[in-house]
Coordinates of C-alpha atoms in Angstrom, one line a residue:
X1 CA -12.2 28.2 27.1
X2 CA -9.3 25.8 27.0
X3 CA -6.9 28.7 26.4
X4 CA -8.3 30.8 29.6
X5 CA -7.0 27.6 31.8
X6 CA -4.3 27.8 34.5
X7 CA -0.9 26.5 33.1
X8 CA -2.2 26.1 29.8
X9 CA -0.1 28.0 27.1
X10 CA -2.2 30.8 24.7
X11 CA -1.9 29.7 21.3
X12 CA -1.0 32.6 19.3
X13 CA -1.9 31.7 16.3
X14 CA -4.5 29.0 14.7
X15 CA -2.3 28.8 11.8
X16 CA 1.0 30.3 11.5
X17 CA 1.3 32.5 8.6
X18 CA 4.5 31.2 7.9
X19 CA 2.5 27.9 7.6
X20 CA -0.4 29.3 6.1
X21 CA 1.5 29.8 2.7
X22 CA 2.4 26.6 2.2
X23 CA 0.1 26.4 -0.6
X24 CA 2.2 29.1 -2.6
X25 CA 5.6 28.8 -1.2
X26 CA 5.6 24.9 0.2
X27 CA 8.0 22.6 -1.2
X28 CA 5.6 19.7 -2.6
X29 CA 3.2 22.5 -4.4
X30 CA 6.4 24.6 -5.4
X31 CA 8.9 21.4 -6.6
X32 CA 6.6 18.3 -6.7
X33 CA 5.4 19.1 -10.5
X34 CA 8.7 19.7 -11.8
X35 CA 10.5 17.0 -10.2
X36 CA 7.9 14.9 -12.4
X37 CA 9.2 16.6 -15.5
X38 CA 12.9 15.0 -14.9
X39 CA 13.3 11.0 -13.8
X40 CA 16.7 11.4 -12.6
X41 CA 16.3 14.3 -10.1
X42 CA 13.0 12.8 -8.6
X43 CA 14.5 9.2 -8.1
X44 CA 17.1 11.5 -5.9
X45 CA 15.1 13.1 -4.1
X46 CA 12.7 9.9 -3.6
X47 CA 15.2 7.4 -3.6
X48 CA 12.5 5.7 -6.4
X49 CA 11.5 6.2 -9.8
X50 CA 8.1 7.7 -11.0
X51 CA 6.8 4.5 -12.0
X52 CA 7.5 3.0 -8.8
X53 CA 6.5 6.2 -6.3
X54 CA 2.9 6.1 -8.6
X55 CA 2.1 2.0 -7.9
X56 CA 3.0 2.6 -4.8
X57 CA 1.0 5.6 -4.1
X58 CA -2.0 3.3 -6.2
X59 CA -1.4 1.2 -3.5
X60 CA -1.9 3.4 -0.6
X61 CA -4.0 6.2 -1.7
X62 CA -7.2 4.9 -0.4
X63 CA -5.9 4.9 3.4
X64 CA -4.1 8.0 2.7
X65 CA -6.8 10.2 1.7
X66 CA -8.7 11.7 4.9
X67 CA -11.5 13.8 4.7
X68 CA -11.5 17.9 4.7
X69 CA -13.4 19.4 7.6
X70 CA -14.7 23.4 8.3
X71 CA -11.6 23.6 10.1
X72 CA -9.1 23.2 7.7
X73 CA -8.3 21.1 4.0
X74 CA -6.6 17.6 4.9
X75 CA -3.4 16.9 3.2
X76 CA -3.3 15.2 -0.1
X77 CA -2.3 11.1 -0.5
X78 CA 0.6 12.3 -2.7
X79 CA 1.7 15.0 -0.5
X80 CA 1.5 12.6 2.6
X81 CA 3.6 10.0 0.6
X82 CA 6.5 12.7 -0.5
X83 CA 6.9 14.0 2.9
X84 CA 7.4 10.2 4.7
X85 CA 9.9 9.3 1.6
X86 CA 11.6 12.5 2.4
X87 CA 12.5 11.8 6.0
X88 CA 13.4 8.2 5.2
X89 CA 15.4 9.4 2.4
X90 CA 17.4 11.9 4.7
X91 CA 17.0 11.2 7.8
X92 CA 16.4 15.0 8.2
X93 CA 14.5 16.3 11.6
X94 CA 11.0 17.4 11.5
X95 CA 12.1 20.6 12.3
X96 CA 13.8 20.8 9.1
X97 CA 10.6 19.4 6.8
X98 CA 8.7 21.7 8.8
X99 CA 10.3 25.0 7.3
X100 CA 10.8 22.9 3.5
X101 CA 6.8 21.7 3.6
X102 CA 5.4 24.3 5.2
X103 CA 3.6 21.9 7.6
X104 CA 3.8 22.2 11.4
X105 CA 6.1 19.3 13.2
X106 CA 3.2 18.2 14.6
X107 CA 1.7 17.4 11.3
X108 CA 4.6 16.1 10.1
X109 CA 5.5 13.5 12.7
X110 CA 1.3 12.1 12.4
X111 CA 2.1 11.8 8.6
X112 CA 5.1 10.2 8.8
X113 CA 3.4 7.9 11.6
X114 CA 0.7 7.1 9.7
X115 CA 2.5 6.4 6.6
X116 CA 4.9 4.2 8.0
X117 CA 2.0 1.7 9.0
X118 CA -0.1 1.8 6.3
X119 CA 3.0 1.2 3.8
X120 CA 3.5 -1.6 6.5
X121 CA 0.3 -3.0 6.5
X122 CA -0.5 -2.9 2.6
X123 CA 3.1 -4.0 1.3
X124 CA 3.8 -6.9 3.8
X125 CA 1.7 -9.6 1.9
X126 CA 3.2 -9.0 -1.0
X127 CA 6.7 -8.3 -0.6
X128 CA 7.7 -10.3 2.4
X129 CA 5.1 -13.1 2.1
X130 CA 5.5 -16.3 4.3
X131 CA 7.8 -18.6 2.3
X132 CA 6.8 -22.0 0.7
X133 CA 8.4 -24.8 0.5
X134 CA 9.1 -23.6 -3.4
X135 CA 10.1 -20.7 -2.2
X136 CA 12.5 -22.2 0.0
X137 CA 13.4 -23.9 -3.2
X138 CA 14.2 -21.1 -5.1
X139 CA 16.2 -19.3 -2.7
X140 CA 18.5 -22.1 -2.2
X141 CA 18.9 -22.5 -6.1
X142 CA 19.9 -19.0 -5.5
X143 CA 22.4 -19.3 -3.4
X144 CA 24.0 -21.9 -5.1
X145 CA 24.4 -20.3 -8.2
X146 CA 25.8 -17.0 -6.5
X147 CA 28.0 -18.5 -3.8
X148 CA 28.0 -21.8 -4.3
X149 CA 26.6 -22.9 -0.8
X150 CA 24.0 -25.9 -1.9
X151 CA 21.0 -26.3 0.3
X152 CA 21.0 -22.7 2.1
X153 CA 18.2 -21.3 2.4
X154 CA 19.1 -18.1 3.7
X155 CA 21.8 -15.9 5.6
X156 CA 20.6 -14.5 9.0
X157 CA 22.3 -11.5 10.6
X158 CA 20.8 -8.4 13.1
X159 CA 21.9 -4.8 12.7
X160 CA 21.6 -2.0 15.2
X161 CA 19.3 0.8 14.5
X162 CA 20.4 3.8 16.8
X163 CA 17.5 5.4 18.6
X164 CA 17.2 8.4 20.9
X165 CA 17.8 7.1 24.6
X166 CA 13.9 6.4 25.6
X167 CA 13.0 7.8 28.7
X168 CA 13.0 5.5 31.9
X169 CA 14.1 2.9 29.9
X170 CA 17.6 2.1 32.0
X171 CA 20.5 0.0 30.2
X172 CA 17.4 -2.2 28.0
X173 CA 18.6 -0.3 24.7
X174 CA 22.4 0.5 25.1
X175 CA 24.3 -2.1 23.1
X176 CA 28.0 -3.5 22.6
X177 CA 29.0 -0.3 20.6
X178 CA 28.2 2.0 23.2
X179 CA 25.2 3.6 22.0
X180 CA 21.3 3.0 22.1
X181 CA 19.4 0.9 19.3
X182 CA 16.2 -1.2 18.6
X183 CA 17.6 -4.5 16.4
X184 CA 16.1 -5.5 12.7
X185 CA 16.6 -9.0 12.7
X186 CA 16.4 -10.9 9.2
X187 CA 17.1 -13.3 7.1
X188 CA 17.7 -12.2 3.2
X189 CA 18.3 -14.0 0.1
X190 CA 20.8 -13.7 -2.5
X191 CA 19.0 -11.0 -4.4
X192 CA 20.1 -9.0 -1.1
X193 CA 16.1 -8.9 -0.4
X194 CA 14.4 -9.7 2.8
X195 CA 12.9 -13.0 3.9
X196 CA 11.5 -12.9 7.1
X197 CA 12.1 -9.9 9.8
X198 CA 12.3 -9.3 13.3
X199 CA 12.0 -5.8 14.5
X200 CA 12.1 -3.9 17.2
X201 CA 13.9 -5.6 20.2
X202 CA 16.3 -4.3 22.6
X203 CA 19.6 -3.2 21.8
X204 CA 21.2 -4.9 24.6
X205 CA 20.0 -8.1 23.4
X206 CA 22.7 -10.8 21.6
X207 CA 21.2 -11.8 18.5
X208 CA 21.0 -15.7 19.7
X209 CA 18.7 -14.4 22.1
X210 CA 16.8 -12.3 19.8
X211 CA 16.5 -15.3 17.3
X212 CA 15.0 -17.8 19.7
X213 CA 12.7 -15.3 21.1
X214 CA 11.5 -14.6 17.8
X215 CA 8.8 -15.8 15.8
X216 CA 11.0 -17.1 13.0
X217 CA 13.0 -18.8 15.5
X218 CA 10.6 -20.5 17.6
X219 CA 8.7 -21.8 14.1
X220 CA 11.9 -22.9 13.1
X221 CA 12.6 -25.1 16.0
X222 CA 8.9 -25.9 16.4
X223 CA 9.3 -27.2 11.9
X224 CA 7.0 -25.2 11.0
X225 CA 8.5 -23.0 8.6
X226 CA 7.8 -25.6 5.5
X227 CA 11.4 -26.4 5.1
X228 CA 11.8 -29.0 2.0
X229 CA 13.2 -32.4 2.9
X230 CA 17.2 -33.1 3.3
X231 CA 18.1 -34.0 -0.4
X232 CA 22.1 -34.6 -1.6
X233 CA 24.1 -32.1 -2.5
X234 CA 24.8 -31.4 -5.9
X235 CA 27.1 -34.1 -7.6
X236 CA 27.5 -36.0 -4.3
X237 CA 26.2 -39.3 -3.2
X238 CA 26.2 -39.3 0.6
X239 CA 23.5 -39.0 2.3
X240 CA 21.0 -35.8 2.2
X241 CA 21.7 -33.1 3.8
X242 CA 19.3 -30.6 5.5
X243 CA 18.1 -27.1 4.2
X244 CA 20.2 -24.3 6.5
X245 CA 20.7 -20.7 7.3
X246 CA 23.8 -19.5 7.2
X247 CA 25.3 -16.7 10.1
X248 CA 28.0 -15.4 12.3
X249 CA 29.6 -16.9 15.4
X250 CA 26.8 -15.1 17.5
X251 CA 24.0 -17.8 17.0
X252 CA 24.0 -21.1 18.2
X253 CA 24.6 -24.0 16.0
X254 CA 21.7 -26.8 15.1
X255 CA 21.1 -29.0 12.0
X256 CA 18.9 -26.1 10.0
X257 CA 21.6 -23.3 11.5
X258 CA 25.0 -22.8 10.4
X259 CA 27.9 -21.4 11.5
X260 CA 31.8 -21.5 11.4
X261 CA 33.9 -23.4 12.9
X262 CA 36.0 -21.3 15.9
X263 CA 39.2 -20.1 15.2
X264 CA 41.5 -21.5 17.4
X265 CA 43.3 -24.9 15.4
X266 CA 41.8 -24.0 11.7
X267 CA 42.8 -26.5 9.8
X268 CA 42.6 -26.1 5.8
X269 CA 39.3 -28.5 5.6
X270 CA 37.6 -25.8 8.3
X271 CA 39.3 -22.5 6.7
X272 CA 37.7 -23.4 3.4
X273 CA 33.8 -24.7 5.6
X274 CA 34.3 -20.9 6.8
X275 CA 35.1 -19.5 3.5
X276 CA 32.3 -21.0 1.5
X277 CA 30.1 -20.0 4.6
X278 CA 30.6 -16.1 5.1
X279 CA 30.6 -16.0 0.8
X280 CA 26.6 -17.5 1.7
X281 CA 26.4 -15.0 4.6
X282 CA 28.1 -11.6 3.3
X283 CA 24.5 -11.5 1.1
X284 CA 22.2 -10.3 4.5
X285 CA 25.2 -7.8 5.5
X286 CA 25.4 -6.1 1.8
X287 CA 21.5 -6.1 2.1
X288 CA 21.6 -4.7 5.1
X289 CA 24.2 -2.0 3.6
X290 CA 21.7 -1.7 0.8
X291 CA 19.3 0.0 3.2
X292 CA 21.0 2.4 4.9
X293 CA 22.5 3.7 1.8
X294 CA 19.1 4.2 0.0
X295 CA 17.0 5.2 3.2
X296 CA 19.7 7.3 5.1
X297 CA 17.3 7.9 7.9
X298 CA 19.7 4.3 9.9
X299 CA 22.8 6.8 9.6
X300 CA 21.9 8.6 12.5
X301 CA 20.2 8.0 15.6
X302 CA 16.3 8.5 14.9
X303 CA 15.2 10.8 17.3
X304 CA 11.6 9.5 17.4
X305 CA 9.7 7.5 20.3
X306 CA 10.5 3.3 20.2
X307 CA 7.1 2.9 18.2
X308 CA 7.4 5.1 15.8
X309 CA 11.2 4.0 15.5
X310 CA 9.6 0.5 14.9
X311 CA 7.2 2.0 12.5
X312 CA 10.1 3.3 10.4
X313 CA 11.9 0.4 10.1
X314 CA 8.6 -1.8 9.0
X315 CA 8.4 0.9 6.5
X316 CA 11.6 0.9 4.8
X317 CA 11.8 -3.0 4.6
X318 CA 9.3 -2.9 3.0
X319 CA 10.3 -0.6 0.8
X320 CA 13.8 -2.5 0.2
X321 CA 12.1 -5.5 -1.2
X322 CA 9.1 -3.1 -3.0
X323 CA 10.1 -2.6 -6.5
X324 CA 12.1 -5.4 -7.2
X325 CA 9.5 -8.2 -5.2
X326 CA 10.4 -11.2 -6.9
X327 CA 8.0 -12.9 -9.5
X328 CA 10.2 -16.4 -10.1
X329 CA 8.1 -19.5 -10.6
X330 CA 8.4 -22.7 -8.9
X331 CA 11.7 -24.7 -9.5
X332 CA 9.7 -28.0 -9.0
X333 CA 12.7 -29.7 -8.0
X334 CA 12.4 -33.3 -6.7
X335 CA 14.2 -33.4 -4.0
X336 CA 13.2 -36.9 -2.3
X337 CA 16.0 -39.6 -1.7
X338 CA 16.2 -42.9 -0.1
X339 CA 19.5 -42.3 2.1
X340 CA 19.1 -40.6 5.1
X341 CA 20.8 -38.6 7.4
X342 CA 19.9 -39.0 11.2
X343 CA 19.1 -35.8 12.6
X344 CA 16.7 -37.0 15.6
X345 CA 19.2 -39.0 17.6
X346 CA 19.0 -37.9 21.4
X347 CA 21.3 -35.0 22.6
X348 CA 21.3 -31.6 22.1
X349 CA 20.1 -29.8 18.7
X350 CA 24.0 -28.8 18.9
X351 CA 25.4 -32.4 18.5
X352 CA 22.9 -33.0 15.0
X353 CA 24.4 -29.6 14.0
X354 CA 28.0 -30.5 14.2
X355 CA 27.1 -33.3 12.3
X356 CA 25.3 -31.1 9.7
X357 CA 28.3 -29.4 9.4
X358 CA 31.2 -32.2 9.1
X359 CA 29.1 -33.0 5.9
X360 CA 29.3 -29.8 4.4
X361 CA 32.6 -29.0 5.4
X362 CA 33.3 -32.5 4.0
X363 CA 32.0 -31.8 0.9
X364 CA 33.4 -28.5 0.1
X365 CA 36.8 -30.4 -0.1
X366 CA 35.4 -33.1 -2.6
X367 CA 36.0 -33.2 -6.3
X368 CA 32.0 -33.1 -6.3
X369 CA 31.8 -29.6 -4.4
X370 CA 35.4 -27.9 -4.2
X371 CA 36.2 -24.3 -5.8
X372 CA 39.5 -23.9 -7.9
X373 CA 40.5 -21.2 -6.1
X374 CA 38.9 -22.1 -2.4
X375 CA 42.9 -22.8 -1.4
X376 CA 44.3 -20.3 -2.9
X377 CA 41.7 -17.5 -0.9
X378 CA 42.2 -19.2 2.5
X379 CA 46.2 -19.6 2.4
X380 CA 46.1 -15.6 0.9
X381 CA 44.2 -14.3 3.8
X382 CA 45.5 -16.5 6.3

């Protein structure tokens, strides 16, 4: 009846036959048991190993298995799973898995919808959990054994994910580099993993903005992202300093928020602060670079609708931090101290930050905290 409507368009077919063979000639029932018989080619064409695409497939199965009706079989988990790796993996249209699968586009872009979320929704809690305090902890220990920036607790940066232009949507998503993007906002650690993320908001937002508006940002202003308290830095006996994240000129300075000092007058006390401060921050940019090498789906404009674009990104983060979630235990590191810094005097968060930051910069040009080669890498590039 629905067919014999005016305006409607006659379906010509139920299944195509094309699509009908995917059974025989599809990719995943043609490929899928010999890519298991070689480690190397399937962790190409997955972008993971089989060890890692089966606990991860453990994971999901149960939300990935639907039921077959009269009508047709439903797809399998594992098929579902390849299929969604595939596009992150490439980037590739759903035109193009269409003809490779053997499934119609339609199919594919409810698969690779679904997915998305339910790898979003089962991976979250345990691969970007809600930091502790000892997890604050151990990130900071990181940090100072990788880049020697004490009491950092993470570097903050947001990249641009180009998107198709969405309809009616006006200048909201055209950004700075003259095209359209959503913005992943995050903080990572120095195991170039991911802390806390913000996805999804417009492209012609500045990250400041983004950052305050954010969850992370208002907890952070709000303290209730279970920072540790201030302690020394290492080797020094002034007072304690507080735990901060380390970014770029685009985010506003305040005690727990770090960033250099402007260019104009550099002297070599602030060129070696703004040294020892990008060799903290380059961690969330090589993370970042991380992802779009392994899921090569960010090196070209998704062409997909703003959810689904959001979807993709939940999905990939997650992935990112999936195999290599970190099991370190708690450092247990006293950090109390009876010196104080005062942080709370009236004024703007600014003028606590600037102080923040005269103590760091101080101490990255004290016996206690300098690099042997700090002068010799600011005087080189300058």
């Amino acid at each position: 009846m629905l067919d014999d409507e005016p305006g409607r368009k006659r379906r010509r077919f139920w299944v195509h036959p094309i699509v009908a063979q995917r059974c025989q000639k599809g990719q995943f029932h043609k490929l899928y048991t010999d890519l298991r018989q070689d480690a190397f080619k399937f962790k190409s064409y997955c972008r993971m190993s089989i060890a890692t695409f089966d606990q991860l497939l453990d994971c999901l199965h149960p939300d990935l298995t639907l039921v077959d009706t009269s009508m047709r079989r439903s797809i399998c988990p594992e098929q579902r799973l390849l299929v969604t790796l595939r596009i992150l993996a490439t980037g590739n249209s759903f035109a193009s898995l269409h003809f490779e699968f053997l499934l119609g586009i339609s199919t594919i872009s409810g698969i690779v919808s679904h997915t998305c979320e339910v790898i979003w929704q089962h991976l979250r809690a345990a691969v970007v959990p809600t930091p502790t305090a000892a997890d604050w902890l151990r990130i900071a220990d990181g940090f100072y054994q990788s880049a020697q920036f004490p009491n950092c607790i993470g570097a903050l940066d947001g990249k641009h994910i180009r998107v198709k232009k969405p309809p009616h949507s006006g200048s909201r998503y055209f950004n700075y580099k003259q095209c359209f993007s959503v913005v992943l906002m995050a903080l990572a650690d120095s195991n170039y993993k991911f802390v806390i993320v913000d996805i999804g908001a417009y492209g012609s937002t500045s990250d400041s903005r983004i950052f305050s508006a954010a969850r992370m940002g208002e907890r952070l202003r709000q303290n209730q992202l279970a920072l540790p308290e201030p302690s020394r830095l290492p080797g020094s006996a002034g007072p304690p300093a507080p735990f901060v994240i380390v970014f770029d000129e685009g985010f506003a300075l305040s005690p727990h928020m770090m960033r250099p000092f402007p260019r104009r007058d550099l002297d070599d006390r602030k060129r070696i602060f703004n040294y020892r401060l990008t060799r903290a921050r380059r961690y969330v940019e090589c993370a970042f670079g991380i992802l779009s090498s392994k899921w090569r789906v960010f090196q070209s404009s998704i062409q997909m609708k703003p959810d689904n674009v959001t979807l993709v990104i939940q999905a990939c983060v997650m992935l990112h931090n999936f195999h290599d979630a970190s099991t370190d235990a708690d450092l247990g590191l006293n950090m109390t101290s009876s010196v104080s810094l005062d942080l709370s005097r009236p004024g703007r968060p600014r003028t606590a930050g600037l102080a923040v930051r005269e103590l760091f910069a101080d101490y990255f040009c004290s016996p206690e905290g300098a690099l042997s080669w700090q002068l010799d890498a600011i005087r080189g590039s300058h």
